[in-house]
Coordinates of N, CA and C in Angstrom, one line a residue:
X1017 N 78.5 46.3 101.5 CA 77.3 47.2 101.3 C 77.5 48.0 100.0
X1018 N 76.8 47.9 99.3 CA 76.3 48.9 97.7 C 76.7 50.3 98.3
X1019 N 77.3 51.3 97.5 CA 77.1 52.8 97.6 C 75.5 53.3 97.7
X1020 N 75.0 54.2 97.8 CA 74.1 54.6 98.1 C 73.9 55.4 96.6
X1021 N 72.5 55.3 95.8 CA 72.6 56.2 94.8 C 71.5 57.2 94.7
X1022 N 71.1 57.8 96.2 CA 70.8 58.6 96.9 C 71.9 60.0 97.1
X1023 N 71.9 61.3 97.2 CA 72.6 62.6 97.4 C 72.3 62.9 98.6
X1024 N 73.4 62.4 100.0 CA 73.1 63.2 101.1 C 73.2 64.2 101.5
X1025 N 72.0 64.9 101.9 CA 72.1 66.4 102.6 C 72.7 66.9 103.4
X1026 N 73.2 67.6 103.4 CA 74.5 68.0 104.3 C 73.9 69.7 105.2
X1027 N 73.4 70.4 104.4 CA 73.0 71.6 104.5 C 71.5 72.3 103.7
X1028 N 70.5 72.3 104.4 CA 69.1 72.5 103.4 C 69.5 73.8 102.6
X1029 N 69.1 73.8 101.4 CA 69.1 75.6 101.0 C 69.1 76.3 101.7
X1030 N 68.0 76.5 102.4 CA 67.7 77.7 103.3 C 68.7 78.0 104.0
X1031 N 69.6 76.9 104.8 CA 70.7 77.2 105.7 C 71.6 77.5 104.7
X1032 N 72.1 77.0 103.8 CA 72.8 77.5 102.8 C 72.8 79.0 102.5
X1033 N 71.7 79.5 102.2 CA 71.7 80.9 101.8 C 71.8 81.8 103.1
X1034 N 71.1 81.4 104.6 CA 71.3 82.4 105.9 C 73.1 82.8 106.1
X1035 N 73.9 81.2 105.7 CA 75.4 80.9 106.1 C 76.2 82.0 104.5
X1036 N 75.5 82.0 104.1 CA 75.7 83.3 102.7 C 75.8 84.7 102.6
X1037 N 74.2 84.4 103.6 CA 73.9 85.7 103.8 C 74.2 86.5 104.9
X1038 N 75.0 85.8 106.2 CA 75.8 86.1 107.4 C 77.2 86.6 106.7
X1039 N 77.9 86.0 105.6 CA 79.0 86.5 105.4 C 78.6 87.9 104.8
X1040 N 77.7 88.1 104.2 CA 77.3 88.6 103.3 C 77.2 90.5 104.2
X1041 N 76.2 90.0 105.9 CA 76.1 90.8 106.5 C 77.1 91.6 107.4
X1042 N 78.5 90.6 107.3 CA 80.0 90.9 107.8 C 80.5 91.8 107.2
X1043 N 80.7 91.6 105.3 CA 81.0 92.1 104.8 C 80.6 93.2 104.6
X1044 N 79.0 93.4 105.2 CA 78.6 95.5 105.2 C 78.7 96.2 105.8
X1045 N 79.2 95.5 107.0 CA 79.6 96.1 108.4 C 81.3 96.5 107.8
X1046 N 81.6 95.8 107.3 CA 83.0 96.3 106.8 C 82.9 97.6 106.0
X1047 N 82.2 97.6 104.9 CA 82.2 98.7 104.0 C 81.8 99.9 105.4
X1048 N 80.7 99.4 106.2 CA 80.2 100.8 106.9 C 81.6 101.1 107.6
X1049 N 82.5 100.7 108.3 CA 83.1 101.1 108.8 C 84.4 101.9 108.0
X1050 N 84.7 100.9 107.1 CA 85.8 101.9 106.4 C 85.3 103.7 106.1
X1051 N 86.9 104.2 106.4 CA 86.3 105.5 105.6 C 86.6 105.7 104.7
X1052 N 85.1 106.8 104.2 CA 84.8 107.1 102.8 C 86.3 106.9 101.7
X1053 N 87.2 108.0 102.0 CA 88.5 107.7 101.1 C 89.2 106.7 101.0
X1054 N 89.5 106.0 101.9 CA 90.2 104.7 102.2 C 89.7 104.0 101.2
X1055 N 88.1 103.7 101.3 CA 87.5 102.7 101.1 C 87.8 102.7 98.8
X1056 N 87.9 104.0 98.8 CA 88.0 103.7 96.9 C 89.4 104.4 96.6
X1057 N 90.6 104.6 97.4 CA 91.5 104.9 97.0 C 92.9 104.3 97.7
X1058 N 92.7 103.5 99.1 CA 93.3 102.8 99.7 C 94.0 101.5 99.2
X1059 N 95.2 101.0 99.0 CA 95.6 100.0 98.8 C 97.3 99.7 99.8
X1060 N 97.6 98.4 99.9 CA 99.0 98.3 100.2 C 99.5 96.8 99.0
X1061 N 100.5 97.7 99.0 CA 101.1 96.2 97.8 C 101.0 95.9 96.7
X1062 N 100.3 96.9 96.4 CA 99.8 96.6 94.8 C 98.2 96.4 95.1
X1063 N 97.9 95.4 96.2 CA 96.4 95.3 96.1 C 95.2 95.8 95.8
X1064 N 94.3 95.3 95.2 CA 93.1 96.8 94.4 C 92.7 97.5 96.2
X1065 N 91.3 98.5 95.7 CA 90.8 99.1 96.7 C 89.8 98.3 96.9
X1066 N 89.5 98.3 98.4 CA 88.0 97.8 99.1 C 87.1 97.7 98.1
X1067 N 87.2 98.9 97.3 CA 85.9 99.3 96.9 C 85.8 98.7 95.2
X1068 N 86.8 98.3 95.0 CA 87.1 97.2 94.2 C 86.7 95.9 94.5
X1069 N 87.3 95.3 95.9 CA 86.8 94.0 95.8 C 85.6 93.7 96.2
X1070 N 84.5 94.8 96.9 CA 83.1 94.9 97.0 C 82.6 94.8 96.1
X1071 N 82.9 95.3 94.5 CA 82.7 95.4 93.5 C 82.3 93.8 92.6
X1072 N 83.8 93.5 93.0 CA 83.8 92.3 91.9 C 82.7 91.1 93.1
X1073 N 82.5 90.9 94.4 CA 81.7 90.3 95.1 C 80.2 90.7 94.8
X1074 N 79.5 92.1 94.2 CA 78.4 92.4 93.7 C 78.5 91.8 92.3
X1075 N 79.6 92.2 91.1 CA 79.6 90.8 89.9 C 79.3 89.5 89.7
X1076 N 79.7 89.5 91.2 CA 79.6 87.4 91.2 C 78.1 87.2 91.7
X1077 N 77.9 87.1 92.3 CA 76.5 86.7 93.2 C 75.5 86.8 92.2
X1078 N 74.8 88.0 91.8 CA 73.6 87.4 91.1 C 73.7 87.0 89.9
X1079 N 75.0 87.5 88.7 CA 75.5 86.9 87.6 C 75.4 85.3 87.8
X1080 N 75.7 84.4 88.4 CA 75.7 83.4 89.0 C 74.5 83.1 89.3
X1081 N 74.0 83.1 90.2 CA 72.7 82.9 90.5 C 71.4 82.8 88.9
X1082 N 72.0 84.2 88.4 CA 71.0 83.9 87.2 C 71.1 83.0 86.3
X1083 N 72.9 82.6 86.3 CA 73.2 81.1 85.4 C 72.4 80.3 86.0
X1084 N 72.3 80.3 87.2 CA 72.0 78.7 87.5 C 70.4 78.6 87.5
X1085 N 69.3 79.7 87.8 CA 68.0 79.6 87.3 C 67.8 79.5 85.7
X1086 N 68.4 80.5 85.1 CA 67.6 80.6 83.8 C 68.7 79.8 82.8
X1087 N 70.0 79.8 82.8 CA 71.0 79.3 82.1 C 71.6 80.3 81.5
X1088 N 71.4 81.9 81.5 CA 72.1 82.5 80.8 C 73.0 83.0 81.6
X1089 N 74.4 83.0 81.2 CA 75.7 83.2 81.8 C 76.0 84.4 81.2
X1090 N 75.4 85.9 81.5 CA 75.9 86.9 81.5 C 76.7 87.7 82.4
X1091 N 78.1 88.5 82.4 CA 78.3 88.8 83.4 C 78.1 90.4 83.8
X1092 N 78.2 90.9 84.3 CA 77.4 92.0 84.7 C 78.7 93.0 85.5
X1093 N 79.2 93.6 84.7 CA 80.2 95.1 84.8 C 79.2 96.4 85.6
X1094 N 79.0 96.9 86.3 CA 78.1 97.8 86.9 C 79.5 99.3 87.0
X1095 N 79.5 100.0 87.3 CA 80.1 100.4 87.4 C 80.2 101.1 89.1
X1096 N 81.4 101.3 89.6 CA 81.4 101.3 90.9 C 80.7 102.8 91.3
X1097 N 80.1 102.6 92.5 CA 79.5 103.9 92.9 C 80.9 104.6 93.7
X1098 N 80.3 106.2 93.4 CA 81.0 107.2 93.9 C 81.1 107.7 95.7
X1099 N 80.6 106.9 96.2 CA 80.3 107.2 97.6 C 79.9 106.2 98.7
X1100 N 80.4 106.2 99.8 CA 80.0 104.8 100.5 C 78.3 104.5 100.8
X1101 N 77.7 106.0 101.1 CA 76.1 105.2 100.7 C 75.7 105.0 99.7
X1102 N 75.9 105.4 98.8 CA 75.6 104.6 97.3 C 76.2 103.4 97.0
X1103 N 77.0 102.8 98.1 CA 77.9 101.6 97.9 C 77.2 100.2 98.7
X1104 N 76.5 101.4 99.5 CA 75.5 100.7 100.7 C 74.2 100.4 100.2
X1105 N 73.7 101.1 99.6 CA 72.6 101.0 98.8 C 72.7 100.1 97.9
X1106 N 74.0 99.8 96.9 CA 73.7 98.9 95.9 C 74.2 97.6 96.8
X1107 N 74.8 97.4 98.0 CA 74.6 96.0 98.6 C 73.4 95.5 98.6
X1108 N 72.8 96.4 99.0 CA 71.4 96.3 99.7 C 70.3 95.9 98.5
X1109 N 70.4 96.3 97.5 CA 69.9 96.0 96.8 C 70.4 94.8 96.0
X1110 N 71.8 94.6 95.2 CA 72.1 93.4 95.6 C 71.4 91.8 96.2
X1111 N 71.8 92.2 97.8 CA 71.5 90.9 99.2 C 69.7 90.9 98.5
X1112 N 69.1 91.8 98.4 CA 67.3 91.4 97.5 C 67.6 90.6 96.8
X1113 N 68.1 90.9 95.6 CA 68.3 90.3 94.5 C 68.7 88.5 94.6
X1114 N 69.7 89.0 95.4 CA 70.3 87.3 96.0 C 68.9 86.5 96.5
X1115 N 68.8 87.0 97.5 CA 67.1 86.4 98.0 C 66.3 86.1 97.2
X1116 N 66.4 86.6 96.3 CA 64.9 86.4 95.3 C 65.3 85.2 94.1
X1117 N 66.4 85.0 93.5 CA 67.1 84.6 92.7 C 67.2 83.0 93.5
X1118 N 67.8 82.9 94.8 CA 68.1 81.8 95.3 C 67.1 80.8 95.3
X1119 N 65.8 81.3 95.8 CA 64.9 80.8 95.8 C 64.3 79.9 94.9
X1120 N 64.7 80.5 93.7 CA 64.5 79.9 92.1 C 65.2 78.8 91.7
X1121 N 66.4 78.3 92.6 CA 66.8 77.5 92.1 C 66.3 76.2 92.3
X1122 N 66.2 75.5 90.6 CA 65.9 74.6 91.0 C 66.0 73.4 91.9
X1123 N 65.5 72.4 92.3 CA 66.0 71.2 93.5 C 67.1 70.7 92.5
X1124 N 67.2 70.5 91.8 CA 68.3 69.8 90.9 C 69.8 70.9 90.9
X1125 N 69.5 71.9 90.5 CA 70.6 73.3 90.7 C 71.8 73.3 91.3
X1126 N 71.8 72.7 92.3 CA 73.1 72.5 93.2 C 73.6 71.4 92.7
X1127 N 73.0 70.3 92.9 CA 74.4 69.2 92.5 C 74.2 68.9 90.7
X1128 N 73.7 70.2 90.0 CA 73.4 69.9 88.5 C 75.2 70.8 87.9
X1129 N 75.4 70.4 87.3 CA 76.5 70.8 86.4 C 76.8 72.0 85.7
X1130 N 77.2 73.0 85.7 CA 77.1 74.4 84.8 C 78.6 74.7 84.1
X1131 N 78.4 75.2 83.1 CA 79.2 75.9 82.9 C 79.4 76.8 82.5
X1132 N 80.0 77.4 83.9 CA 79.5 78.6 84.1 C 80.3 80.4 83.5
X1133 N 79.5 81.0 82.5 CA 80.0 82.0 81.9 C 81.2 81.8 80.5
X1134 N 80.9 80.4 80.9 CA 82.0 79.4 79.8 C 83.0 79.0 79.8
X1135 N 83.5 79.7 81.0 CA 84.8 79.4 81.5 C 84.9 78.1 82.9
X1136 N 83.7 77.6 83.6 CA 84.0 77.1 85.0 C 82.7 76.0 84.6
X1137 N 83.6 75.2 84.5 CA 82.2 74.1 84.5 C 82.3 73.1 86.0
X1138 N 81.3 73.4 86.8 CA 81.0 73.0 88.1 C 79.8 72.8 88.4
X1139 N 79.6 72.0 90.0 CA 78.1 72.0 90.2 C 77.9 73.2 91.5
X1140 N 76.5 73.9 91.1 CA 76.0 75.2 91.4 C 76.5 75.3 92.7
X1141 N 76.4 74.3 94.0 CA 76.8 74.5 95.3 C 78.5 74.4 95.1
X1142 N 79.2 74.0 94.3 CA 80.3 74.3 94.3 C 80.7 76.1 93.8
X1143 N 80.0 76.4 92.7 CA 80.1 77.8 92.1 C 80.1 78.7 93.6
X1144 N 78.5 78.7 94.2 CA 77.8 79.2 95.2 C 79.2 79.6 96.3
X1145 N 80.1 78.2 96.6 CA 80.9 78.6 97.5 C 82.5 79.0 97.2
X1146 N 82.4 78.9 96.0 CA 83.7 79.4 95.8 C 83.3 80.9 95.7
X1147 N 81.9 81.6 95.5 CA 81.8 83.0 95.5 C 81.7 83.5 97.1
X1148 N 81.6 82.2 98.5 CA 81.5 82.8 99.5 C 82.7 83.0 99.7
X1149 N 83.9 81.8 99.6 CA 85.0 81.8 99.9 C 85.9 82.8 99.2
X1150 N 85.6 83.3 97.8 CA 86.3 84.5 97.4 C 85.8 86.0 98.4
X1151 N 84.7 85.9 99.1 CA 84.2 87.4 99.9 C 84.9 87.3 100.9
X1152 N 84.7 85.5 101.6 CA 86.0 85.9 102.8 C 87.2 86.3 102.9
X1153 N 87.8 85.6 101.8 CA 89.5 86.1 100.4 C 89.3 87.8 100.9
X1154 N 88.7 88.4 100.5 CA 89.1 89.7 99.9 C 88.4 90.5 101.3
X1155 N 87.8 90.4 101.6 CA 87.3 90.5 103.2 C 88.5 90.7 104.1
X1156 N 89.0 89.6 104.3 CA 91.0 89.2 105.1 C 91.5 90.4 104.9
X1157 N 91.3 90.8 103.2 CA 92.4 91.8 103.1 C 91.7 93.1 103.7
X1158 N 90.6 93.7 103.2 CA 90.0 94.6 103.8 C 90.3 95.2 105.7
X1159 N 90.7 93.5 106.0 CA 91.0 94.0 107.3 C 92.3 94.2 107.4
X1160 N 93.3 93.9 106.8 CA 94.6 94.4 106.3 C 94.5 95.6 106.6
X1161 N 93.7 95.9 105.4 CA 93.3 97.8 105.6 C 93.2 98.3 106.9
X1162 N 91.8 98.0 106.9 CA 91.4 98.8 108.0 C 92.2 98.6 109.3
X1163 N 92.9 97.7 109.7 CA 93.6 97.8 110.9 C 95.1 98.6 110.5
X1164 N 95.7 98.7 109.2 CA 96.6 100.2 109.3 C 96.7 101.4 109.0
X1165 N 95.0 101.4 109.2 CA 94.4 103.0 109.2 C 94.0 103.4 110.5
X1166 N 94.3 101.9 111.7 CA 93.8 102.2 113.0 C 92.6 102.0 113.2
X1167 N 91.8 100.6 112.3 CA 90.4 100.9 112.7 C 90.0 99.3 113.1
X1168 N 89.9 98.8 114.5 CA 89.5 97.2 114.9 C 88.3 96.7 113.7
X1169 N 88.7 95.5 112.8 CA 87.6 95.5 111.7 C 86.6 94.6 112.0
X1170 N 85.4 94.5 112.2 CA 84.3 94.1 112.8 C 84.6 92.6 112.5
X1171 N 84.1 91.7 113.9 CA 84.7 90.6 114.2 C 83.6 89.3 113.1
X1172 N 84.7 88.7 112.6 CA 84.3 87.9 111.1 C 83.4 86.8 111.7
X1173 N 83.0 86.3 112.8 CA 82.1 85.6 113.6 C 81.0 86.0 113.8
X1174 N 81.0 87.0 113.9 CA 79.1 87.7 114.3 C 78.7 87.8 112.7
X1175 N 78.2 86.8 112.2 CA 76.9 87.2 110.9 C 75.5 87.5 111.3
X1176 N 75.3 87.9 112.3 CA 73.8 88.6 112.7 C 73.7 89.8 112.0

């Protein structure tokens, strides 16, 4: 039998972006729970702060996203907020952004080729998930944290 030169679907967008956007809603249940100091001054081992790797996870996602709609690979330095609701707020604003952006991508986008910021040349559902799998990455460690500050870190299975 011939290979097929057809692209089988494995995951529609939409599921794509909910399974994104469940990690996405793990990860703010994390920030809510850490506290406020912990969260921008805490580390073990050298490792940055929470509030660090919240940071570079708000860098990636719509930087990204905007390569893959429009083609420009800019990346986007924000500077970190001073407070956990201002940290909450720029998720939140953010997770919009993601929404709105995803949508745009074109049907071709995912299995189309980028390279991306100039450095990563990949196709977009590959980018997409190396930015989920980097939240889970630094996520792990978060709970590092918070369990030797004494705090159970909200269970990585519930994305509701």
């Amino acid at each position: 039998m011939a290979p097929s030169t057809t692209t089988a679907l494995v995951i529609t967008p939409d599921a794509f972006l909910q399974h994104w956007q469940g990690h996405r809603r793990v990860t703010r249940r994390y920030i809510e729970v850490f506290p406020e100091e912990a969260m921008f001054k805490y580390s073990i081992g050298g490792m940055r702060t929470f509030a660090q790797f919240v940071m570079e996870f708000v860098g990636m996602g719509v930087p990204t996203l905007r390569g893959m709609t429009t083609g420009a690979w800019d990346s986007e330095k924000l500077p970190t907020p001073d407070t956990k609701s201002e940290m909450l707020n720029l998720w939140d604003k953010n997770t919009e952004e993601i929404n709105r952006l995803f949508a745009q991508i074109p049907p071709d986008g995912f299995q189309k080729s980028h390279n991306a910021f100039g450095q990563w040349e990949m196709k977009g559902h590959e980018l997409l998930l190396y930015i989920i799998d980097n939240e889970i990455h630094h996520r792990a460690q978060g709970s590092v944290y918070l369990r030797s500050v004494g705090i159970e870190p909200p269970a990585f299975y519930d994305r509701s």
